[in-house]
Amino acid sequence: MKKRILSGMRPTGKLHLGHLVGALANWTKLQGEYECFFMVADWHALMSEYENPCSLKANTLDNIIDWLSCGIDPEKSTIFIQSQVPEHLELYFILSLITPLGLLERCPTYKEQLREVTNRDLSTYAFLGYPVLQAADILLYKADAVPVGEDQLPHLELTRQIVRKFNHLYKADCFPEPKALLTEAPRLLGLDGRKMSKSYNNYIGLSEEPEDIRKKVQNMITDPLRIRLSDPGHPHKCNVFNYYSIFFPEMKQEGQERCSKSSIGCTTCKKELADKIINLLAPIREKRKALLKDKKLIQDIISAGSLKASGLAKKTIHEVKGLLKL
Ligand code: TRP
């Protein structure tokens, strides 16, 4: 029996290179080894986008198309949308019964978001419970492991605390304690050297047009100490070199030498990088184009995924209700 994993993504915008190295490359790899559930966390997105939910549905579809284009295979993995499986909310409520308020208030991600996010109001009842819904997502399928980035570790720890309390209170071993499968993603900065983020508009989208990719790469900041072509560059201080090392590790050695020996100028180096990224994304773009022509196929994949997820979800809720004497 393969172990089961579940992971999710909030549909808050277009996917970019950061999602590719941070999650999708890893998800694709895990498909062979685990029974995989990949979920669009639209309820989670709504917790921050509730004032302006117009693009959630389009983003949900767009993200799933990107997943498929990047190699998530619906024959191997269950792809579904959180809001299409109502049991998520049912378990979310049940878990909220036993989740201590203090754990949520002290959660570092919660405190950070309240501090950092200024363009919307996150001081809501639902947002405090964000990790409880995430715990419900994971436990509904009794996932053994959850592939996540480091930022999500507090949510996994909270999930495990909820599991221990639930199993103890109801004298059951209903839920396994899910492990984090830490994605060892290299640190990919945004094009401007800041954290890659939708709100900074400093990313390359997976479905971006080649011309736009060229323009964006050409605007990347290189080693500020290298003014003339003959100045030796410092590749380790250059974000362009960082992109080479992450996406084209086979070029790392050569890239480093030609920069520090000033045998290539930054403009040429960036032009080559843009071409390579365009090539890298070409098969994804092609697959995406083909999928866009077959809306029915995508709908079928989503319906089949929701159906499969629902089957498991219903079983868990039945079991949990029994334990609660409902
Ligand atoms: N909170 C996760 C994020 O922002 C998204 C998410 C929702 C998730 N439910 C999940 C991730 C369940 C893993 C498992 O990235």
Short mmCIF file of C-alpha atoms and ligand atoms in Angstrom, two decimals:
data_model
loop_
_atom_site.label_atom_id
_atom_site.label_comp_id
_atom_site.label_asym_id
_atom_site.label_seq_id
_atom_site.Cartn_x
_atom_site.Cartn_y
_atom_site.Cartn_z
CA MET A 1 0.00 0.00 0.00
CA LYS A 2 1.33 3.39 -0.98
CA LYS A 3 1.36 6.10 1.64
CA ARG A 4 -0.98 8.99 1.01
CA ILE A 5 -0.09 12.64 0.68
CA LEU A 6 -2.21 15.74 0.37
CA SER A 7 -1.18 19.22 -0.56
CA GLY A 8 -2.96 22.39 -1.56
CA MET A 9 -2.51 25.77 -3.15
CA ARG A 10 -4.61 28.89 -2.77
CA PRO A 11 -5.93 30.18 -6.11
CA THR A 12 -4.93 33.79 -5.60
CA GLY A 13 -3.32 34.43 -8.97
CA LYS A 14 -1.32 33.08 -11.86
CA LEU A 15 1.36 30.52 -11.10
CA HIS A 16 4.98 31.45 -11.68
CA LEU A 17 8.51 30.05 -11.63
CA GLY A 18 8.46 30.16 -7.83
CA HIS A 19 5.56 27.69 -7.77
CA LEU A 20 7.39 25.47 -10.23
CA VAL A 21 10.55 25.12 -8.15
CA GLY A 22 8.78 25.45 -4.79
CA ALA A 23 5.96 22.96 -5.28
CA LEU A 24 5.05 21.64 -8.70
CA ALA A 25 8.39 20.02 -9.55
CA ASN A 26 8.20 18.22 -6.23
CA TRP A 27 4.55 17.21 -6.58
CA THR A 28 5.26 15.76 -10.00
CA LYS A 29 8.09 13.68 -8.56
CA LEU A 30 6.03 12.41 -5.63
CA GLN A 31 3.31 11.05 -7.90
CA GLY A 32 5.13 7.79 -8.49
CA GLU A 33 5.85 7.11 -4.86
CA TYR A 34 2.65 8.14 -3.08
CA GLU A 35 -1.07 8.15 -3.53
CA CYS A 36 -1.45 11.87 -4.16
CA PHE A 37 -4.27 14.34 -3.49
CA PHE A 38 -3.74 17.84 -4.83
CA MET A 39 -6.30 20.41 -3.89
CA VAL A 40 -7.17 23.94 -4.88
CA ALA A 41 -7.76 25.59 -1.52
CA ASP A 42 -10.42 28.06 -2.57
CA TRP A 43 -11.97 28.40 0.89
CA HIS A 44 -8.53 29.35 2.19
CA ALA A 45 -8.15 31.92 -0.57
CA LEU A 46 -11.54 33.34 0.27
CA MET A 47 -10.39 34.00 3.83
CA SER A 48 -8.24 36.82 2.50
CA GLU A 49 -10.09 37.63 -0.76
CA TYR A 50 -13.63 37.75 0.61
CA GLU A 51 -14.05 41.42 -0.26
CA ASN A 52 -13.24 40.81 -3.88
CA PRO A 53 -13.83 37.18 -4.80
CA CYS A 54 -14.35 37.79 -8.54
CA SER A 55 -11.20 36.11 -9.80
CA LEU A 56 -11.19 33.02 -7.58
CA LYS A 57 -13.03 30.80 -10.01
CA ALA A 58 -10.92 31.80 -13.01
CA ASN A 59 -7.73 31.39 -10.97
CA THR A 60 -8.85 27.96 -9.82
CA LEU A 61 -9.21 26.73 -13.39
CA ASP A 62 -6.07 28.48 -14.53
CA ASN A 63 -4.04 26.92 -11.70
CA ILE A 64 -5.33 23.43 -12.43
CA ILE A 65 -4.40 23.89 -16.09
CA ASP A 66 -0.90 24.88 -14.99
CA TRP A 67 -0.65 21.83 -12.72
CA LEU A 68 -1.58 19.57 -15.59
CA SER A 69 0.78 21.38 -17.95
CA CYS A 70 3.64 20.93 -15.50
CA GLY A 71 3.14 17.18 -15.30
CA ILE A 72 0.56 16.49 -12.61
CA ASP A 73 -1.06 13.42 -14.07
CA PRO A 74 -4.76 12.87 -13.33
CA GLU A 75 -4.26 9.14 -13.93
CA LYS A 76 -1.92 9.04 -10.96
CA SER A 77 -3.13 11.89 -8.74
CA THR A 78 -6.47 13.09 -7.50
CA ILE A 79 -6.96 16.73 -8.43
CA PHE A 80 -9.88 18.46 -6.76
CA ILE A 81 -11.39 21.71 -5.54
CA GLN A 82 -11.85 22.13 -1.80
CA SER A 83 -15.25 23.84 -1.99
CA GLN A 84 -16.67 20.98 -4.06
CA VAL A 85 -16.23 18.61 -1.12
CA PRO A 86 -18.44 20.05 1.64
CA GLU A 87 -17.04 17.63 4.23
CA HIS A 88 -14.02 19.94 4.58
CA LEU A 89 -16.22 22.45 6.36
CA GLU A 90 -17.89 19.78 8.43
CA LEU A 91 -14.59 18.47 9.77
CA TYR A 92 -13.32 22.04 10.16
CA PHE A 93 -16.15 22.74 12.58
CA ILE A 94 -15.68 19.51 14.47
CA LEU A 95 -11.94 20.15 14.88
CA SER A 96 -12.62 23.73 15.94
CA LEU A 97 -14.53 22.33 18.93
CA ILE A 98 -11.31 21.02 20.42
CA THR A 99 -8.75 23.55 19.15
CA PRO A 100 -7.51 25.81 21.95
CA LEU A 101 -7.87 29.48 21.08
CA GLY A 102 -4.39 30.24 22.39
CA LEU A 103 -2.74 27.91 19.87
CA LEU A 104 -4.34 29.84 17.04
CA GLU A 105 -3.58 33.26 18.47
CA ARG A 106 0.06 32.33 18.98
CA CYS A 107 0.48 30.78 15.53
CA PRO A 108 3.44 32.61 13.93
CA THR A 109 1.88 32.72 10.45
CA TYR A 110 -1.23 34.35 11.87
CA LYS A 111 0.70 36.99 13.77
CA GLU A 112 2.89 37.71 10.77
CA GLN A 113 -0.02 38.10 8.37
CA LEU A 114 -1.88 40.41 10.72
CA ARG A 115 1.26 42.54 10.94
CA GLU A 116 2.30 42.49 7.30
CA VAL A 117 -0.93 42.54 5.34
CA THR A 118 -2.23 46.07 5.35
CA ASN A 119 -4.36 46.20 2.21
CA ARG A 120 -7.15 44.01 3.59
CA ASP A 121 -8.82 43.26 6.85
CA LEU A 122 -7.70 39.91 8.22
CA SER A 123 -8.94 40.40 11.75
CA THR A 124 -11.84 38.05 11.17
CA TYR A 125 -13.10 34.99 12.98
CA ALA A 126 -12.46 32.80 9.93
CA PHE A 127 -8.90 33.92 9.39
CA LEU A 128 -7.94 32.99 12.93
CA GLY A 129 -9.15 29.48 12.11
CA TYR A 130 -7.10 29.19 8.88
CA PRO A 131 -4.89 26.38 10.25
CA VAL A 132 -7.92 24.45 11.56
CA LEU A 133 -9.35 24.27 8.05
CA GLN A 134 -5.93 23.17 6.81
CA ALA A 135 -5.91 20.44 9.46
CA ALA A 136 -9.35 19.35 8.24
CA ASP A 137 -8.04 19.21 4.65
CA ILE A 138 -5.25 16.88 5.71
CA LEU A 139 -7.19 14.71 8.18
CA LEU A 140 -10.25 14.22 5.99
CA TYR A 141 -8.05 12.02 3.80
CA LYS A 142 -5.95 10.69 6.67
CA ALA A 143 -2.87 11.81 4.82
CA ASP A 144 0.40 10.31 6.07
CA ALA A 145 2.46 13.21 4.84
CA VAL A 146 2.10 16.71 3.50
CA PRO A 147 4.59 18.22 1.06
CA VAL A 148 4.99 21.85 2.08
CA GLY A 149 7.47 24.67 2.26
CA GLU A 150 9.00 25.73 5.54
CA ASP A 151 6.48 28.51 6.03
CA GLN A 152 3.73 25.91 6.55
CA LEU A 153 5.45 23.97 9.35
CA PRO A 154 3.51 25.71 12.15
CA HIS A 155 0.26 24.58 10.51
CA LEU A 156 1.46 21.00 10.43
CA GLU A 157 2.51 21.11 14.05
CA LEU A 158 -0.92 22.44 14.93
CA THR A 159 -2.54 19.64 12.93
CA ARG A 160 -0.55 17.08 14.91
CA GLN A 161 -1.61 18.67 18.19
CA ILE A 162 -5.25 18.50 17.10
CA VAL A 163 -4.80 14.83 16.13
CA ARG A 164 -3.35 13.93 19.52
CA LYS A 165 -6.14 15.67 21.35
CA PHE A 166 -8.84 14.14 19.16
CA ASN A 167 -7.51 10.61 19.43
CA HIS A 168 -7.07 11.00 23.17
CA LEU A 169 -10.51 12.51 23.86
CA TYR A 170 -12.42 9.99 21.81
CA LYS A 171 -10.19 7.04 22.67
CA ALA A 172 -9.61 6.29 19.05
CA ASP A 173 -6.76 6.11 16.61
CA CYS A 174 -8.92 7.77 14.04
CA PHE A 175 -6.26 10.05 12.55
CA PRO A 176 -2.58 9.43 11.85
CA GLU A 177 -0.20 12.26 12.77
CA PRO A 178 0.78 13.70 9.40
CA LYS A 179 4.46 14.31 8.70
CA ALA A 180 5.79 17.31 6.82
CA LEU A 181 7.61 16.42 3.63
CA LEU A 182 9.78 19.48 3.48
CA THR A 183 10.35 20.62 -0.05
CA GLU A 184 14.00 21.43 -0.33
CA ALA A 185 13.47 24.13 -2.85
CA PRO A 186 16.32 26.43 -3.73
CA ARG A 187 15.66 30.02 -2.80
CA LEU A 188 14.39 31.76 -5.90
CA LEU A 189 14.21 35.52 -5.55
CA GLY A 190 11.98 37.79 -7.58
CA LEU A 191 13.35 39.50 -10.68
CA ASP A 192 14.17 42.61 -8.64
CA GLY A 193 16.00 40.65 -5.92
CA ARG A 194 13.16 40.97 -3.41
CA LYS A 195 11.00 38.05 -2.31
CA MET A 196 9.07 36.71 -5.30
CA SER A 197 5.51 37.85 -4.90
CA LYS A 198 2.41 38.59 -6.86
CA SER A 199 2.06 41.97 -5.22
CA TYR A 200 5.58 43.04 -6.27
CA ASN A 201 4.95 41.91 -9.85
CA ASN A 202 8.51 40.57 -9.92
CA TYR A 203 7.94 37.09 -11.29
CA ILE A 204 7.84 35.17 -14.56
CA GLY A 205 4.50 33.47 -15.04
CA LEU A 206 4.37 29.88 -16.25
CA SER A 207 2.11 30.97 -19.11
CA GLU A 208 3.96 34.17 -19.93
CA GLU A 209 4.60 35.14 -23.57
CA PRO A 210 8.23 34.85 -24.76
CA GLU A 211 8.41 38.57 -25.54
CA ASP A 212 7.38 39.46 -22.00
CA ILE A 213 9.88 37.00 -20.56
CA ARG A 214 12.64 38.67 -22.62
CA LYS A 215 11.68 42.11 -21.37
CA LYS A 216 11.47 41.00 -17.76
CA VAL A 217 14.81 39.19 -17.79
CA GLN A 218 16.49 42.12 -19.53
CA ASN A 219 15.40 44.33 -16.62
CA MET A 220 16.93 42.08 -13.96
CA ILE A 221 19.54 43.72 -11.79
CA THR A 222 23.02 42.22 -12.07
CA ASP A 223 26.19 42.73 -10.01
CA PRO A 224 26.13 46.47 -9.18
CA LEU A 225 29.94 46.56 -8.95
CA ARG A 226 30.31 45.56 -12.54
CA ILE A 227 30.05 48.76 -14.51
CA ARG A 228 32.22 48.20 -17.59
CA LEU A 229 32.31 45.04 -19.62
CA SER A 230 35.94 44.55 -18.61
CA ASP A 231 35.15 44.67 -14.87
CA PRO A 232 35.18 41.16 -13.41
CA GLY A 233 31.70 40.21 -12.16
CA HIS A 234 30.73 38.61 -8.86
CA PRO A 235 28.32 35.86 -9.86
CA HIS A 236 27.40 35.01 -6.28
CA LYS A 237 26.07 38.52 -5.82
CA CYS A 238 24.06 38.35 -9.03
CA ASN A 239 20.44 37.27 -9.18
CA VAL A 240 20.82 36.33 -12.85
CA PHE A 241 23.51 33.83 -11.89
CA ASN A 242 21.21 32.51 -9.19
CA TYR A 243 18.58 31.80 -11.85
CA TYR A 244 21.19 29.93 -13.92
CA SER A 245 22.20 27.83 -10.95
CA ILE A 246 18.62 26.92 -10.07
CA PHE A 247 17.18 26.23 -13.50
CA PHE A 248 20.26 25.28 -15.50
CA PRO A 249 22.72 23.75 -13.03
CA GLU A 250 24.66 22.31 -15.96
CA MET A 251 25.56 25.93 -16.85
CA LYS A 252 26.68 26.86 -13.37
CA GLN A 253 30.41 26.33 -13.81
CA GLU A 254 30.62 28.00 -17.18
CA GLY A 255 28.34 30.85 -16.09
CA GLN A 256 30.49 31.54 -13.08
CA GLU A 257 33.71 31.58 -15.08
CA ARG A 258 32.57 33.72 -17.94
CA CYS A 259 31.20 36.29 -15.48
CA SER A 260 34.17 36.49 -13.14
CA LYS A 261 36.60 36.47 -16.07
CA SER A 262 34.47 39.13 -17.79
CA SER A 263 34.26 37.15 -20.99
CA ILE A 264 30.57 37.89 -21.32
CA GLY A 265 28.57 41.06 -20.73
CA CYS A 266 25.47 41.21 -18.57
CA THR A 267 23.18 42.03 -21.48
CA THR A 268 24.26 38.95 -23.42
CA CYS A 269 24.16 36.81 -20.30
CA LYS A 270 20.57 37.92 -19.67
CA LYS A 271 19.57 37.41 -23.28
CA GLU A 272 20.82 33.83 -23.06
CA LEU A 273 19.01 33.30 -19.78
CA ALA A 274 15.75 34.58 -21.29
CA ASP A 275 16.12 32.17 -24.23
CA LYS A 276 16.75 29.29 -21.88
CA ILE A 277 13.74 30.10 -19.70
CA ILE A 278 11.57 30.43 -22.81
CA ASN A 279 12.76 26.98 -23.88
CA LEU A 280 12.18 25.54 -20.45
CA LEU A 281 8.61 26.82 -20.42
CA ALA A 282 7.88 25.92 -24.06
CA PRO A 283 6.53 22.42 -23.39
CA ILE A 284 4.41 23.75 -20.52
CA ARG A 285 3.05 26.50 -22.80
CA GLU A 286 2.27 23.96 -25.53
CA LYS A 287 0.49 21.61 -23.17
CA ARG A 288 -1.46 24.53 -21.78
CA LYS A 289 -2.57 25.62 -25.23
CA ALA A 290 -3.80 22.12 -26.01
CA LEU A 291 -5.66 21.88 -22.69
CA LEU A 292 -7.33 25.24 -23.21
CA LYS A 293 -8.92 23.82 -26.35
CA ASP A 294 -10.40 20.96 -24.36
CA LYS A 295 -12.44 22.53 -21.58
CA LYS A 296 -14.52 19.37 -21.28
CA LEU A 297 -11.46 17.29 -20.48
CA ILE A 298 -10.53 19.65 -17.66
CA GLN A 299 -14.06 19.60 -16.27
CA ASP A 300 -14.01 15.79 -16.41
CA ILE A 301 -10.70 15.66 -14.55
CA ILE A 302 -12.04 17.96 -11.84
CA SER A 303 -15.33 16.04 -11.53
CA ALA A 304 -13.54 12.71 -11.28
CA GLY A 305 -11.17 14.16 -8.66
CA SER A 306 -13.98 15.60 -6.57
CA LEU A 307 -15.86 12.31 -6.75
CA LYS A 308 -12.86 10.33 -5.56
CA ALA A 309 -12.11 12.85 -2.80
CA SER A 310 -15.78 12.88 -1.72
CA GLY A 311 -15.82 9.12 -1.32
CA LEU A 312 -12.97 9.17 1.19
CA ALA A 313 -14.24 12.33 2.87
CA LYS A 314 -17.66 10.83 3.49
CA LYS A 315 -16.13 7.76 5.10
CA THR A 316 -14.04 9.84 7.49
CA ILE A 317 -16.97 12.06 8.46
CA HIS A 318 -19.10 9.00 9.12
CA GLU A 319 -16.43 7.60 11.40
CA VAL A 320 -15.92 10.93 13.20
CA LYS A 321 -19.63 11.45 13.75
CA GLY A 322 -19.82 7.98 15.24
CA LEU A 323 -17.05 8.85 17.70
CA LEU A 324 -18.92 12.04 18.65
CA LYS A 325 -22.11 10.02 19.17
CA LEU A 326 -23.92 11.95 16.46
N1 TRP B 1 -1.91 27.00 3.55
C1 TRP B 1 -1.34 26.47 2.34
C2 TRP B 1 -0.52 27.57 1.65
O1 TRP B 1 -0.82 28.72 1.77
C3 TRP B 1 -2.40 25.98 1.39
C4 TRP B 1 -3.12 24.79 1.93
C5 TRP B 1 -4.45 24.72 2.27
C6 TRP B 1 -2.56 23.51 2.20
N2 TRP B 1 -4.75 23.50 2.71
C7 TRP B 1 -3.64 22.72 2.70
C8 TRP B 1 -1.27 22.95 2.07
C9 TRP B 1 -3.43 21.41 3.10
C10 TRP B 1 -1.08 21.65 2.48
C11 TRP B 1 -2.15 20.86 2.98
O2 TRP B 1 0.41 27.24 0.95
#
